[in-house]
Coordinates of N, CA and C in Angstrom, one line a residue:
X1 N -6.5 6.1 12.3 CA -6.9 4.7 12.5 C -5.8 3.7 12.5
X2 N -4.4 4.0 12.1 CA -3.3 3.0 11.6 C -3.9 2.3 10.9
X3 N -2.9 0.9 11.0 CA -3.2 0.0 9.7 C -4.2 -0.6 10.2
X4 N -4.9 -1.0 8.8 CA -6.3 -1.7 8.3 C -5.9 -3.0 8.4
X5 N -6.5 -3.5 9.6 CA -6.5 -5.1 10.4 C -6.4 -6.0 9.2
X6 N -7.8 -6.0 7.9 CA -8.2 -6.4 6.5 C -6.8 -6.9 6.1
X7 N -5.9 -6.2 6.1 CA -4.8 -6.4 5.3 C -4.0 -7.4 6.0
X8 N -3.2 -8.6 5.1 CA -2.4 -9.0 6.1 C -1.0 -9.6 5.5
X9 N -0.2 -9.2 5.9 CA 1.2 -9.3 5.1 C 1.4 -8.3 3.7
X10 N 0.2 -8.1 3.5 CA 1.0 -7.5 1.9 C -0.4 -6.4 2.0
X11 N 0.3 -5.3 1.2 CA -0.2 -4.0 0.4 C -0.5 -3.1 2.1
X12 N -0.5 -3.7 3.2 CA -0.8 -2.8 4.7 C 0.1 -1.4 4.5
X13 N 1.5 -1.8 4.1 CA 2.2 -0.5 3.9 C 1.6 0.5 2.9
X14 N 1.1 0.4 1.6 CA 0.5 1.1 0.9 C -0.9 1.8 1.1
X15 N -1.2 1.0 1.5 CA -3.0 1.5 2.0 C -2.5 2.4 3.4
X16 N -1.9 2.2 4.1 CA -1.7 3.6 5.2 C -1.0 4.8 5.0
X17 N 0.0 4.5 3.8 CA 0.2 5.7 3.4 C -0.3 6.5 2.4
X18 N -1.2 5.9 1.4 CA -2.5 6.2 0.8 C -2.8 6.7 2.1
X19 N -3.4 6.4 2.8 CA -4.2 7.1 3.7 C -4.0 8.6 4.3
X20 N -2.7 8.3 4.1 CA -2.0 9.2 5.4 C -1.9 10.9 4.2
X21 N -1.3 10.2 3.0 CA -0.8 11.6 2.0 C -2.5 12.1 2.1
X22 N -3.7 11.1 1.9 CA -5.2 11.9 1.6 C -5.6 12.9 2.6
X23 N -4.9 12.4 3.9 CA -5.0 13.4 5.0 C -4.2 14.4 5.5
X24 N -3.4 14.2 4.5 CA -2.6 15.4 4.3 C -1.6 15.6 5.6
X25 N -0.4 14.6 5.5 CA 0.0 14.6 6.4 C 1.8 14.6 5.3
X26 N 2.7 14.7 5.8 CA 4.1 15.2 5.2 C 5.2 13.4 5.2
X27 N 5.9 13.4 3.8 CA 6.5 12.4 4.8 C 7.9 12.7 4.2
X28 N 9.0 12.0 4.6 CA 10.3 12.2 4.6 C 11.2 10.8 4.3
X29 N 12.1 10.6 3.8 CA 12.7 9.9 3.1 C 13.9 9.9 4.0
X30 N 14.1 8.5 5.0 CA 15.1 8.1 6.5 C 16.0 7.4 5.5
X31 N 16.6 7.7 4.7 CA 17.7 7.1 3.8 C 18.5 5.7 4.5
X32 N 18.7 6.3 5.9 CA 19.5 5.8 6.7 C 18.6 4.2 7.4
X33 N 17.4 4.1 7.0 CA 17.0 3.0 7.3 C 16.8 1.8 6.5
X34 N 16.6 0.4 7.1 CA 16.4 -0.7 6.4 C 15.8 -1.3 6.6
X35 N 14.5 -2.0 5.8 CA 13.4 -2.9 6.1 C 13.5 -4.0 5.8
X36 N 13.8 -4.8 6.5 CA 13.8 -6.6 5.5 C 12.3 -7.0 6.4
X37 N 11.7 -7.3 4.9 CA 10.8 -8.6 5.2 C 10.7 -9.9 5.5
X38 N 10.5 -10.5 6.6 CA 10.9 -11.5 6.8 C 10.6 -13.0 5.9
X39 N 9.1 -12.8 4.9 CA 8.8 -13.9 4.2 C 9.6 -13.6 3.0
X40 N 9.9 -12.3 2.3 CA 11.3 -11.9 1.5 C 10.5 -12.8 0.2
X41 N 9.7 -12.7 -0.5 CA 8.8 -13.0 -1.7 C 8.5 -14.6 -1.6
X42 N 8.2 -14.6 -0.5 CA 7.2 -16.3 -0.6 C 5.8 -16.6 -0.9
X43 N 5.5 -15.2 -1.6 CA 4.6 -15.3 -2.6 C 4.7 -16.1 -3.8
X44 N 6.2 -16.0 -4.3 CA 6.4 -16.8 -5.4 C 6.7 -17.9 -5.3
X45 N 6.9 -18.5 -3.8 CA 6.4 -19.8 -3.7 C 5.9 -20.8 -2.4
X46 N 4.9 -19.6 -2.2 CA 3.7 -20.5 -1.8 C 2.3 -20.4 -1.8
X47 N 1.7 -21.1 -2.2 CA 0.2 -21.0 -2.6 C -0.8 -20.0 -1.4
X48 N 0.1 -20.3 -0.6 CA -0.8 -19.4 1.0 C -0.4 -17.8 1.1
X49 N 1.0 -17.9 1.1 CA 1.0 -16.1 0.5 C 0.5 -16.0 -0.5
X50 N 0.9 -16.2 -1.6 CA 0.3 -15.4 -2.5 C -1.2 -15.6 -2.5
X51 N -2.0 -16.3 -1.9 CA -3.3 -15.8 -1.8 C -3.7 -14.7 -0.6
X52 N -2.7 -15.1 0.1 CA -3.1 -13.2 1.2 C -2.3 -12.3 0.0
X53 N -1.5 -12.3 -0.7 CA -1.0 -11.2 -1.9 C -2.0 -10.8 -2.6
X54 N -2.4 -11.8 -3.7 CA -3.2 -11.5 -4.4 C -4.9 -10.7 -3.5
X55 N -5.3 -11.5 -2.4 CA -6.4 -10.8 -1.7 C -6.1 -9.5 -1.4
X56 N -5.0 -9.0 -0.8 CA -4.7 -8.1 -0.2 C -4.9 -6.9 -1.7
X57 N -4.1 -7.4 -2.8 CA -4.3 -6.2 -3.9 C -5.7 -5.9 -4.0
X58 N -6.6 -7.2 -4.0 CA -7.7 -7.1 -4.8 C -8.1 -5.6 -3.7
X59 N -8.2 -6.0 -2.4 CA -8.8 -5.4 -1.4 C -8.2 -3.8 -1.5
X60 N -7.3 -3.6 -2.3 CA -6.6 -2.8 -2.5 C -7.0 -1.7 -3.6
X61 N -7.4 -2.5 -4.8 CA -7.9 -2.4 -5.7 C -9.2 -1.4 -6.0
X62 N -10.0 -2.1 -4.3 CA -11.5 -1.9 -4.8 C -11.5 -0.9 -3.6
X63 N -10.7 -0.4 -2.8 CA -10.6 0.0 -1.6 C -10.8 2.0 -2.3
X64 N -11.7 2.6 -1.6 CA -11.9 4.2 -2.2 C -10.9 4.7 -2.2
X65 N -10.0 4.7 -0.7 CA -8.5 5.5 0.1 C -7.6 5.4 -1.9
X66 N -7.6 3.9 -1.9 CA -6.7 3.7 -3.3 C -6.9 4.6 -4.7
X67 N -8.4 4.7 -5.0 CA -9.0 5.7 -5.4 C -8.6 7.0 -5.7
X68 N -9.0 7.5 -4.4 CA -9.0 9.3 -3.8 C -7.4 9.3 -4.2
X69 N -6.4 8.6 -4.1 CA -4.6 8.6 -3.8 C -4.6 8.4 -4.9
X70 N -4.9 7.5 -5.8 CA -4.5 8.1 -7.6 C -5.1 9.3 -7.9
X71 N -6.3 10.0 -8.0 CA -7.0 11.4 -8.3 C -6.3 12.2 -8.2
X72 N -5.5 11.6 -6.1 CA -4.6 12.7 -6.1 C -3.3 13.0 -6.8
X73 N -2.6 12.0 -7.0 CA -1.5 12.0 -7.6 C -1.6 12.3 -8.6
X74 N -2.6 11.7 -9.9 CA -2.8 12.4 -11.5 C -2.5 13.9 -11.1
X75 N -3.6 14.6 -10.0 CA -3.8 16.3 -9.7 C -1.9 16.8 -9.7
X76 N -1.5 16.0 -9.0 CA 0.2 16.2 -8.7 C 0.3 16.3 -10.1
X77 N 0.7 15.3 -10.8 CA 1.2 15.5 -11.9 C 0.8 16.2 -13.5
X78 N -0.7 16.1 -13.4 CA -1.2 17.3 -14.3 C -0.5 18.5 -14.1
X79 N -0.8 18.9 -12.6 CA -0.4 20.5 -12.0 C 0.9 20.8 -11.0
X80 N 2.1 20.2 -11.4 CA 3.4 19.9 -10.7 C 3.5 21.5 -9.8
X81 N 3.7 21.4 -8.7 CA 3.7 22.7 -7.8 C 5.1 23.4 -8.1
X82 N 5.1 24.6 -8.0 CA 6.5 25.5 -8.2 C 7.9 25.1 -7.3

């Protein structure tokens, strides 16, 4: 489904790859790449981001995908594979 419309500016990257490890897909680490954010933490100062911040966690929070992706990860780390 890609990213979840719901989200906007913040936590969109987290919630699709939550998504993505539940469905068991592989990912890989592009060392060689660089992401600048363009608002670069204007959460800390402005009352309008950080209320899509703070929304976005909450939504984040209560969201199952977020859920299922900690279960899974505790599972990882209880049971670290060979």
């Amino acid at each position: 489904g890609g990213f979840d419309p719901r989200y906007f500016m913040y936590c969109e990257d987290a919630d699709i790859c939550a998504r993505l490890r539940l469905a068991e897909w592989q990912f890989a680490i592009a060392s060689s790449c660089e992401v600048v954010h363009d608002a670069q933490r204007a959460s800390h100062r402005s009352a309008k981001h950080l209320r899509w911040h703070l929304t976005s966690m909450l939504r984040m929070w209560v969201s199952p995908a977020f859920w299922r992706y900690r279960a899974l990860l505790a599972r990882e780390r209880s049971h670290p594979s060979a």
